PDB file of C-alpha atoms in Angstrom:
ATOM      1  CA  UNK O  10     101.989  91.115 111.251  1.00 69.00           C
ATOM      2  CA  UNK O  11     102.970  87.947 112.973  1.00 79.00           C
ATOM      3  CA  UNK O  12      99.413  86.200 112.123  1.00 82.00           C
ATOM      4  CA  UNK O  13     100.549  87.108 108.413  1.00 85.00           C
ATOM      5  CA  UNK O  14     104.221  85.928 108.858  1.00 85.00           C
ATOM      6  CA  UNK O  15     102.454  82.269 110.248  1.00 87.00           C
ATOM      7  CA  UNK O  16      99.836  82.398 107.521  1.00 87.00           C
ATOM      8  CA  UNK O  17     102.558  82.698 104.936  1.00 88.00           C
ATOM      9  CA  UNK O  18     105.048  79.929 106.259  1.00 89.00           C
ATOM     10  CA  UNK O  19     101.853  78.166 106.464  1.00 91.00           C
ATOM     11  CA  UNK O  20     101.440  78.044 102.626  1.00 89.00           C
ATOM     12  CA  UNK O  21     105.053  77.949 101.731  1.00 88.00           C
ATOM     13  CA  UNK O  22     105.100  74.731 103.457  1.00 89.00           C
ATOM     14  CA  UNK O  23     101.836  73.345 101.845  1.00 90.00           C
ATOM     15  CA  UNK O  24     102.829  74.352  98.689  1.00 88.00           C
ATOM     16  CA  UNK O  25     106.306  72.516  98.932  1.00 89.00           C
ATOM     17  CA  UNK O  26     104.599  69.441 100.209  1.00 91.00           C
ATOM     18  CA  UNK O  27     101.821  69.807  97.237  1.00 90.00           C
ATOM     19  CA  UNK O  28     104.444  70.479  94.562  1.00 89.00           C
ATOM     20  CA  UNK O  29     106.961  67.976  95.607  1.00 91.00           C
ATOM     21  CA  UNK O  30     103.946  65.420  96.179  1.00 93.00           C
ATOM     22  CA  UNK O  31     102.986  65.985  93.052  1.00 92.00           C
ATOM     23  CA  UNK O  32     106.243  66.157  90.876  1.00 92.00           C
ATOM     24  CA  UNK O  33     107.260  62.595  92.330  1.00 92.00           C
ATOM     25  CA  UNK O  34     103.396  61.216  91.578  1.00 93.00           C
ATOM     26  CA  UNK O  35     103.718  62.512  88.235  1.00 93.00           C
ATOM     27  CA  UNK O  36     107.610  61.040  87.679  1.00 94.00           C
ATOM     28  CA  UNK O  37     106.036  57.287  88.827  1.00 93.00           C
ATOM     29  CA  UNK O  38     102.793  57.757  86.758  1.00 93.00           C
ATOM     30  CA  UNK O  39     104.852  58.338  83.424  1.00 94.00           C
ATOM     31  CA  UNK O  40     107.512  55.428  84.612  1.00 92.00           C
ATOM     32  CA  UNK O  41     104.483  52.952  84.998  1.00 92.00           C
ATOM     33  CA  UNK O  42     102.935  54.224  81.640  1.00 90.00           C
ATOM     34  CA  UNK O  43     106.620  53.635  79.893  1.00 89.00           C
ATOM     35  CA  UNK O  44     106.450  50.201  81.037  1.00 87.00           C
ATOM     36  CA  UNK O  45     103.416  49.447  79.617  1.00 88.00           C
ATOM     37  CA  UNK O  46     101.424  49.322  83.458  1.00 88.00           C
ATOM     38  CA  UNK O  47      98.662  51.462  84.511  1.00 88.00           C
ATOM     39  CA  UNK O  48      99.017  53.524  87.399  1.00 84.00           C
ATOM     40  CA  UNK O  49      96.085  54.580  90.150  1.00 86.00           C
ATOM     41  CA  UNK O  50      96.302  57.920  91.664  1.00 86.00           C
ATOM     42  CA  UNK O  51      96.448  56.179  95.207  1.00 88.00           C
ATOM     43  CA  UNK O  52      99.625  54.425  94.003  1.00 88.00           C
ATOM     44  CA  UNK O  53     101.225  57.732  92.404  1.00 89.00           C
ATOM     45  CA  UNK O  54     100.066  60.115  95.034  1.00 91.00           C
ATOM     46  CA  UNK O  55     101.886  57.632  97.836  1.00 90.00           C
ATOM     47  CA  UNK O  56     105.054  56.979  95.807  1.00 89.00           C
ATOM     48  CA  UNK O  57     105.762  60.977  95.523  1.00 90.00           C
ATOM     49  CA  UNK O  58     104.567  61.386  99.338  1.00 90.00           C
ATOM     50  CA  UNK O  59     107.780  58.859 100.095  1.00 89.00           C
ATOM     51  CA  UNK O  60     110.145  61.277  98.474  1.00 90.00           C
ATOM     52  CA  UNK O  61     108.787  64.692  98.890  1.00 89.00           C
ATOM     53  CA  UNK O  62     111.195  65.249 101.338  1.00 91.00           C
ATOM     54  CA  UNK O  63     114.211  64.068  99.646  1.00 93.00           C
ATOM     55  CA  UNK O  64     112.922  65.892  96.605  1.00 94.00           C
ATOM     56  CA  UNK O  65     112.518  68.935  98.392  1.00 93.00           C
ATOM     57  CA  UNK O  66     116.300  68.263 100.051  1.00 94.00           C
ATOM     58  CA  UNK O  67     117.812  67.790  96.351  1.00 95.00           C
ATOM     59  CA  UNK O  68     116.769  71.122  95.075  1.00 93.00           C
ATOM     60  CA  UNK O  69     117.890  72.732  98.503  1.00 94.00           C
ATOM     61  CA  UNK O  70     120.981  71.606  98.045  1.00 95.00           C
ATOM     62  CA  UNK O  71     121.412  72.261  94.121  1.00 94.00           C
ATOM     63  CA  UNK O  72     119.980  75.736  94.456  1.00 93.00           C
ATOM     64  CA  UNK O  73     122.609  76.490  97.475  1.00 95.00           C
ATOM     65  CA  UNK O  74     126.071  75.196  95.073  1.00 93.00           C
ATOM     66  CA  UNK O  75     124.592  77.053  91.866  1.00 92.00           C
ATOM     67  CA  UNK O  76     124.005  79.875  93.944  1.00 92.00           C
ATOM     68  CA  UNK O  77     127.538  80.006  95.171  1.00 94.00           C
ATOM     69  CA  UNK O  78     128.730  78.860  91.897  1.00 90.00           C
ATOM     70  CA  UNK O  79     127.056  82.032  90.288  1.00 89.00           C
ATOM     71  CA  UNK O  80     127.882  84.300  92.791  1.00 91.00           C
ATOM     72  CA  UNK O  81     132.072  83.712  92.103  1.00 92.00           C
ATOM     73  CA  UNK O  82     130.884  83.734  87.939  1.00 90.00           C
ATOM     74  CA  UNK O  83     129.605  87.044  88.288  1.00 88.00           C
ATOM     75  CA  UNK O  84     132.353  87.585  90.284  1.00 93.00           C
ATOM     76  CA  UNK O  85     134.560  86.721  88.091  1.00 91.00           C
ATOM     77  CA  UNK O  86     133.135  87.896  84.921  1.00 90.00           C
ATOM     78  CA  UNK O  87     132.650  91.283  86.201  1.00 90.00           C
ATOM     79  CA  UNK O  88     136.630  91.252  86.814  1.00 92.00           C
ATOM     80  CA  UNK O  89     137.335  90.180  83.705  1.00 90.00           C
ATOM     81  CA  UNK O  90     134.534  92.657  81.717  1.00 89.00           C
ATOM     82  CA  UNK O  91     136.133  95.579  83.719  1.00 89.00           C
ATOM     83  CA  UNK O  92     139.709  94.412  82.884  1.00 90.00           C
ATOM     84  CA  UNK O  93     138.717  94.625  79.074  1.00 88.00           C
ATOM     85  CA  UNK O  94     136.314  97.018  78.872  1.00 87.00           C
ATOM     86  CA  UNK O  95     138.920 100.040  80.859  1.00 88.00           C
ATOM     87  CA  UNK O  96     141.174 100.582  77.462  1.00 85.00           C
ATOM     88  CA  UNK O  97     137.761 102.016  75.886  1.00 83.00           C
ATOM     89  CA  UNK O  98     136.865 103.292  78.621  1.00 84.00           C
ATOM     90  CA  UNK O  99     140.074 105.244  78.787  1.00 83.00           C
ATOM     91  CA  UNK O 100     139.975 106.524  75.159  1.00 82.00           C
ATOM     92  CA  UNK O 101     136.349 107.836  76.228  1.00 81.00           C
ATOM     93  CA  UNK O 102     137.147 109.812  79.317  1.00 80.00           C
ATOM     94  CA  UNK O 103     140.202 111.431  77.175  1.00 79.00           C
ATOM     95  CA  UNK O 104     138.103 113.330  74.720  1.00 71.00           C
ATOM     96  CA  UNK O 105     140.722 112.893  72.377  1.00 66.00           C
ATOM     97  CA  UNK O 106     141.243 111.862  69.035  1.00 67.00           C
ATOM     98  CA  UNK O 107     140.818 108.227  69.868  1.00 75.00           C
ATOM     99  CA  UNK O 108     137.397 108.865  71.411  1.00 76.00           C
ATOM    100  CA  UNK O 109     135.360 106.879  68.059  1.00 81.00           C
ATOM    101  CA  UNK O 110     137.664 104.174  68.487  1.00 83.00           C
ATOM    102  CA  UNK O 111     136.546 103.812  72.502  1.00 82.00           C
ATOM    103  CA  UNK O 112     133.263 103.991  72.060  1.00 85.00           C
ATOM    104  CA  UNK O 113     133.900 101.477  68.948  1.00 86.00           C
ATOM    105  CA  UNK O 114     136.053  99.189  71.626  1.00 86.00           C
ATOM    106  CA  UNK O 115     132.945  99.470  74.332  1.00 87.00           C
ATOM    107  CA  UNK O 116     130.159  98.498  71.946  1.00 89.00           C
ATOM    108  CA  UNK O 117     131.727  95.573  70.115  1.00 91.00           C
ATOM    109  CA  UNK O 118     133.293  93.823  73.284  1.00 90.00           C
ATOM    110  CA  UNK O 119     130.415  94.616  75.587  1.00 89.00           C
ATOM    111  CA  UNK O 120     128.100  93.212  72.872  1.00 92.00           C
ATOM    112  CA  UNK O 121     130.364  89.816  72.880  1.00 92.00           C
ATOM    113  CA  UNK O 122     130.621  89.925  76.646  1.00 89.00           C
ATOM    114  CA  UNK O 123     126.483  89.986  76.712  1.00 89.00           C
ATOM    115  CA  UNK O 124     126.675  87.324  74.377  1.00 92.00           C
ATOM    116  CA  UNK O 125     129.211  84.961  76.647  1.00 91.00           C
ATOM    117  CA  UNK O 126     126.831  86.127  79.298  1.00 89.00           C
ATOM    118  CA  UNK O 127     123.612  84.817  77.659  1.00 90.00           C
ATOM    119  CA  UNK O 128     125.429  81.461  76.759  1.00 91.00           C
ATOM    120  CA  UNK O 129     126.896  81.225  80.458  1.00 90.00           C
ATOM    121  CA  UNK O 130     123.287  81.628  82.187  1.00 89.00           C
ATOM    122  CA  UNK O 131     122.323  78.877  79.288  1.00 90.00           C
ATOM    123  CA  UNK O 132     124.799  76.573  80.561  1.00 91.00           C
ATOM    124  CA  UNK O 133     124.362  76.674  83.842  1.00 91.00           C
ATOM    125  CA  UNK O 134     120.422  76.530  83.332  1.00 90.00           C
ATOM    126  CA  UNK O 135     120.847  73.060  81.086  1.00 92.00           C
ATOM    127  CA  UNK O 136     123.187  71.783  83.205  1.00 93.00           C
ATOM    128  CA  UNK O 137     121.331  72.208  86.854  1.00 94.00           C
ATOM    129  CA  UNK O 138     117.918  71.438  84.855  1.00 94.00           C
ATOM    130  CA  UNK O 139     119.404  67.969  83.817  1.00 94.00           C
ATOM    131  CA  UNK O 140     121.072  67.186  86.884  1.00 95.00           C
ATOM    132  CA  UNK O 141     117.995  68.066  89.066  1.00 94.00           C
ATOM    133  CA  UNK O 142     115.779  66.419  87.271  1.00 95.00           C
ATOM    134  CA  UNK O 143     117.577  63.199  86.375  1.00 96.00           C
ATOM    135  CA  UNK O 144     118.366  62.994  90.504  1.00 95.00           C
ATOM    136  CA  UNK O 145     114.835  63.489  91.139  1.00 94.00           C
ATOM    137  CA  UNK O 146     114.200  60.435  88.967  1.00 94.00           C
ATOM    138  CA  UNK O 147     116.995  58.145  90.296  1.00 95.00           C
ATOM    139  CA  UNK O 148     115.560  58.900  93.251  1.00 94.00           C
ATOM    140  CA  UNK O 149     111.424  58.135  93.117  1.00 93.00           C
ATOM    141  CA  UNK O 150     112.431  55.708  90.390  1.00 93.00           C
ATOM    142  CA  UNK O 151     115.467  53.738  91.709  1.00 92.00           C
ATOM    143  CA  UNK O 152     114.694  54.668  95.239  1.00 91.00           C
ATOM    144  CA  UNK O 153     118.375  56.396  95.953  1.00 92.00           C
ATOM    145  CA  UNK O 154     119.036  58.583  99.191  1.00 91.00           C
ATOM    146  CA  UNK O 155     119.269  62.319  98.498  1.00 92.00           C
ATOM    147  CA  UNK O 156     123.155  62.360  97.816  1.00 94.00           C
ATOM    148  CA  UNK O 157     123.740  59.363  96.256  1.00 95.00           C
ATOM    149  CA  UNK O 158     120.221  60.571  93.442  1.00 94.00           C
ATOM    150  CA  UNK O 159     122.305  63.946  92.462  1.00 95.00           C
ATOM    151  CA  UNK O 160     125.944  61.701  92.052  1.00 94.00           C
ATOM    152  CA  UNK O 161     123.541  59.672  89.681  1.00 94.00           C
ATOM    153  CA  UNK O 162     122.548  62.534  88.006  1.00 94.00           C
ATOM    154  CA  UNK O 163     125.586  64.187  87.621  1.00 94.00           C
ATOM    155  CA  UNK O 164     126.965  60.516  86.346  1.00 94.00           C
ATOM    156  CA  UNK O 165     124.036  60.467  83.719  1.00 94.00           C
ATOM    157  CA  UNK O 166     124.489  64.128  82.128  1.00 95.00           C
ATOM    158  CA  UNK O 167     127.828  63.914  81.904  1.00 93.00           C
ATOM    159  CA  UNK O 168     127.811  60.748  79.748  1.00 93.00           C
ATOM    160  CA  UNK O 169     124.955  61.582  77.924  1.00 92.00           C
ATOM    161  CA  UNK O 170     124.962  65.401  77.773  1.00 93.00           C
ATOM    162  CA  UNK O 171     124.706  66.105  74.454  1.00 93.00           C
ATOM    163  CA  UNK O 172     121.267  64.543  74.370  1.00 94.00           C
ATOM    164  CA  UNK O 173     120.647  66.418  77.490  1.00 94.00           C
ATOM    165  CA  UNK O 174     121.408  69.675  76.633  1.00 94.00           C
ATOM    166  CA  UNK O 175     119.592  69.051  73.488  1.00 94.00           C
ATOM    167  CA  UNK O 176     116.357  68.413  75.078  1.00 95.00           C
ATOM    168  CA  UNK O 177     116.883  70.910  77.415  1.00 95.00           C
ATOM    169  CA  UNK O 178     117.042  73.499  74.073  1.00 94.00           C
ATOM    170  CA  UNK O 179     114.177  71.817  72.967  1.00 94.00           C
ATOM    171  CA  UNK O 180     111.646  72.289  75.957  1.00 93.00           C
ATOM    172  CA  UNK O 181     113.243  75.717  76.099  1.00 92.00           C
ATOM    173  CA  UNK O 182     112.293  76.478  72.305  1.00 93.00           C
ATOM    174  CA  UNK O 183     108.950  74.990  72.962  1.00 91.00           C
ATOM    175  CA  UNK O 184     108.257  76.737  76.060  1.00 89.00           C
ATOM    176  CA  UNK O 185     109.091  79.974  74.309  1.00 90.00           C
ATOM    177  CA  UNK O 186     106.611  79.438  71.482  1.00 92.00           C
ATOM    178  CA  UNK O 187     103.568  78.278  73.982  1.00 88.00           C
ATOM    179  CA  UNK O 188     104.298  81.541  76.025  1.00 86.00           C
ATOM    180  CA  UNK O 189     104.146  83.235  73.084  1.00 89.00           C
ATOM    181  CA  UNK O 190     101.169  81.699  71.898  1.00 87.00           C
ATOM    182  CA  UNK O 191      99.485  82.196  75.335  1.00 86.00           C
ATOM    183  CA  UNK O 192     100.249  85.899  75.956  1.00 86.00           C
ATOM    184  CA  UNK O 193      97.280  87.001  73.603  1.00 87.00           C
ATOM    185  CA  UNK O 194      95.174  84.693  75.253  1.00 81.00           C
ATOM    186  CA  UNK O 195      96.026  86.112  78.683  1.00 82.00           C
ATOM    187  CA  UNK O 196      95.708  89.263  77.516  1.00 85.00           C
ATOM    188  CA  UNK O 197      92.495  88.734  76.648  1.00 84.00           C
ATOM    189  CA  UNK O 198      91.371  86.967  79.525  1.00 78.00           C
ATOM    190  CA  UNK O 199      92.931  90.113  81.654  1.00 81.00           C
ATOM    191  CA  UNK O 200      90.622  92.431  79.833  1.00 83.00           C
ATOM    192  CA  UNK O 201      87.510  90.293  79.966  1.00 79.00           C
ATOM    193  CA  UNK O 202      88.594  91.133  83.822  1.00 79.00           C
ATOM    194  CA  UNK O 203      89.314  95.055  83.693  1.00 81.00           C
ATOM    195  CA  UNK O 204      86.629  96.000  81.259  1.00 81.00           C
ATOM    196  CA  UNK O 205      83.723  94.837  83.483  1.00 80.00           C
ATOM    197  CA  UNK O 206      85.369  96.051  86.535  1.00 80.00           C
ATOM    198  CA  UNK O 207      86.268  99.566  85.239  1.00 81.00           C
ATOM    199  CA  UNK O 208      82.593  99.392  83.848  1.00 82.00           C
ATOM    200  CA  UNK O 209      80.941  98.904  87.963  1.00 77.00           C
ATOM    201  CA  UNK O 210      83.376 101.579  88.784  1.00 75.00           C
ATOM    202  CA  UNK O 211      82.359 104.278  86.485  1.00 78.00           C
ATOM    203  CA  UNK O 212      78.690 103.710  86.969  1.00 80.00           C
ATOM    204  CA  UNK O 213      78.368 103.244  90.903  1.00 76.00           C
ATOM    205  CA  UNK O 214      82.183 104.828  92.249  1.00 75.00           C
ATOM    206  CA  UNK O 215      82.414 102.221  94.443  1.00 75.00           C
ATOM    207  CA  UNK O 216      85.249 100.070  95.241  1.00 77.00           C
ATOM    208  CA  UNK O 217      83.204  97.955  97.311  1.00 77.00           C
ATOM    209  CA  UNK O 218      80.678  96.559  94.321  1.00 79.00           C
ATOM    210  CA  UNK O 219      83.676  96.840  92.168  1.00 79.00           C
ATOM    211  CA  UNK O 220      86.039  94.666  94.270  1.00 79.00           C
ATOM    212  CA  UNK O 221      82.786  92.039  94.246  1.00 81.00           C
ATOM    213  CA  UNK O 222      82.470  92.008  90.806  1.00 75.00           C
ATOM    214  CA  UNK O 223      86.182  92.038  89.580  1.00 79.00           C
ATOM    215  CA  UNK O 224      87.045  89.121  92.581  1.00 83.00           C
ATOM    216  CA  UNK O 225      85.372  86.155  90.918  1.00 83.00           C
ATOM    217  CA  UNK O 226      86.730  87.469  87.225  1.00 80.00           C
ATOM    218  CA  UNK O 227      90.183  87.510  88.909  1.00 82.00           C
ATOM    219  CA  UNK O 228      89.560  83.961  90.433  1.00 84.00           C
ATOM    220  CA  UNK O 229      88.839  82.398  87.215  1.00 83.00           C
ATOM    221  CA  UNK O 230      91.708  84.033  85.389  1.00 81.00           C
ATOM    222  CA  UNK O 231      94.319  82.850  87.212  1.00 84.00           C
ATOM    223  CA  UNK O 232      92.792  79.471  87.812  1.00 86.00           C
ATOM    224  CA  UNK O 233      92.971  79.486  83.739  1.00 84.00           C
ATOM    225  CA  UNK O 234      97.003  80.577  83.882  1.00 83.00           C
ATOM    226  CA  UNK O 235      97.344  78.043  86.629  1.00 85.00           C
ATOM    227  CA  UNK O 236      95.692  75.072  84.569  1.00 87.00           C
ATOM    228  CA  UNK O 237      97.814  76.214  81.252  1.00 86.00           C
ATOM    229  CA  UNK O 238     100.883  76.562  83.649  1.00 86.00           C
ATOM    230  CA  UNK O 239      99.903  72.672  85.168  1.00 87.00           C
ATOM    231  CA  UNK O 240      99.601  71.433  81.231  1.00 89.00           C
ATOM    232  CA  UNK O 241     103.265  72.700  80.527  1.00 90.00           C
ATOM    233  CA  UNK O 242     104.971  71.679  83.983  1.00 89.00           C
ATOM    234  CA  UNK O 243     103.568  68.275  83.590  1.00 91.00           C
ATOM    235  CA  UNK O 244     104.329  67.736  79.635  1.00 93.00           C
ATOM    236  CA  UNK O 245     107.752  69.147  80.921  1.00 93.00           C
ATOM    237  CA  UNK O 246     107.944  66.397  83.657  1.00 93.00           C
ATOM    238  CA  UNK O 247     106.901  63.456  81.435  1.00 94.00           C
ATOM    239  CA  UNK O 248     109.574  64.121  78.747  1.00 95.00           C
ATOM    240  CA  UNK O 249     112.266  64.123  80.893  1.00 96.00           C
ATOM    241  CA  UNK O 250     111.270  60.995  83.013  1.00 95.00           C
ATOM    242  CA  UNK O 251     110.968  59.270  79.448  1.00 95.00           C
ATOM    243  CA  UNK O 252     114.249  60.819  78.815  1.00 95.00           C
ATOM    244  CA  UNK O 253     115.973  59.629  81.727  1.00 95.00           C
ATOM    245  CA  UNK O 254     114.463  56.413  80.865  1.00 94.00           C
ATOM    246  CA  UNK O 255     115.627  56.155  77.411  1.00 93.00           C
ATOM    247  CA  UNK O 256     118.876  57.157  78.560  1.00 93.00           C
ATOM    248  CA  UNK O 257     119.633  55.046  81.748  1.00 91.00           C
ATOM    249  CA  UNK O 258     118.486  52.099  79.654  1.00 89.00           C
ATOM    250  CA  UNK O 259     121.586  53.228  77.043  1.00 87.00           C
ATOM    251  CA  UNK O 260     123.948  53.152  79.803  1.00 82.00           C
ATOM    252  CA  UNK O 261     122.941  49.900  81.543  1.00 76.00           C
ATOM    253  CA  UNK O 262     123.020  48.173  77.934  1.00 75.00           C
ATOM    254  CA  UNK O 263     127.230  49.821  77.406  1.00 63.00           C
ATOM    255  CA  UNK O 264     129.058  46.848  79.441  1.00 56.00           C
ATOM    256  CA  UNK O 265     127.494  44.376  76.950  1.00 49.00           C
ATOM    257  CA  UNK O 266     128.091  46.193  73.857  1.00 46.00           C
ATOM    258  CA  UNK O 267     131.247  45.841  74.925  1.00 41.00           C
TER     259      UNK O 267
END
């Protein structure tokens, strides 16, 4: 048990370095594309090993205040969804004449309070998606500590979140229609697994040749999900790093507009 527990940490720690590596690399690749210079890996790969850490120390500290945050909403919203969901309530537990109008009361207001639930989560996704990522770019970009990269990127969504929130929908809307698109192919991949597996088993019962045959089949399908997974992340990455361009350059140019 404790060579498992070590093994684990192990690979939780690898895979932070790897992902937060790689998230900053990709963030100075697209930034040296924008500008119209051509990045090598050596260069990328060492900017986003400067920052993994305060990378990794951004989201720590985003994920800990929208985790409190969303603990008091639920909180909250289960007070309030209580408060006006009891009159219907009521009328139901009576059995009387009012009865249809109680179950009427529960249905329509718990379908509008699933609806202000589902545009709550929404908010709260577009807003910590912009924040995080625009501080992650102030802060392999413009080389800002850990704090002063998430006051930048609160500063930058809130005077440009209308553009942020609309990407955000975007790459939401988009994601939704690749995962769509992809679930057949998965599917089918996932078969091309099970059917040869559940073949060995039937004709030899053994979970030994069956296990060797359906291992490499298994290795190769999610190797496939990972590299279609990779493709979206980094699309993902490289439109909001243009983004944040696009958008810090609209700020910087305000004072001489004015």
């Amino acid at each position: 048990a404790l060579l498992i527990f070590v093994a684990v940490l192990i690979l939780m720690v690898v895979g932070a370095i790897v992902r937060y590596t790689s998230e900053g690399a990709l963030v100075a690749a697209v930034d040296d594309l924008d500008g119209g210079r051509k990045p090598t890996f050596r260069e990328t790969i060492s900017r986003g090993w400067k920052r993994f850490l305060r990378l990794l120390a951004q989201d720590l500290i985003i994920g800990l205040v929208v985790g409190i945050a969303a603990m008091l909403l639920v909180l909250v919203y289960a007070i309030v969804a209580g408060l006006l969901l009891a009159p219907g309530i009521v009328m139901i537990a009576n059995n009387g004449g009012a009865r249809g109008l109680g179950i009427a009361w529960v249905v329509l207001l718990g379908l509008i309070l699933g609806l202000i639930l589902i545009l709550l989560i929404a908010a709260i996704g577009a807003i910590t998606t912009a924040v995080q990522v625009y501080a992650q770019r102030a802060s392999v970009l413009q080389l800002e500590g850990v704090f002063d990269a998430l006051g930048s990127g609160l500063r930058l969504f809130r005077a440009r979140w209308r553009q942020s929130v609309s990407m955000w929908l975007w790459l939401a809307l988009l994601s939704l229609v690749i995962g769509l698109a992809i679930a057949p192919v998965a599917l089918l991949l996932l078969a091309l697994v099970a059917v040869p597996s559940a073949g060995v088993y039937v004709m030899s019962r053994s979970s030994l040749l069956t296990g060797i045959v359906a291992a490499p089949l298994f290795v190769v399908f999610v190797l496939a999900m990972l590299w279609i997974g990779g493709l979206l992340t980094a699309f993902r990455s490289a439109v909001w790093t243009l983004t944040y361009n696009e958008l810090l350059a609209e700020e910087e140019t305000l004072p001489a507009r004015a």
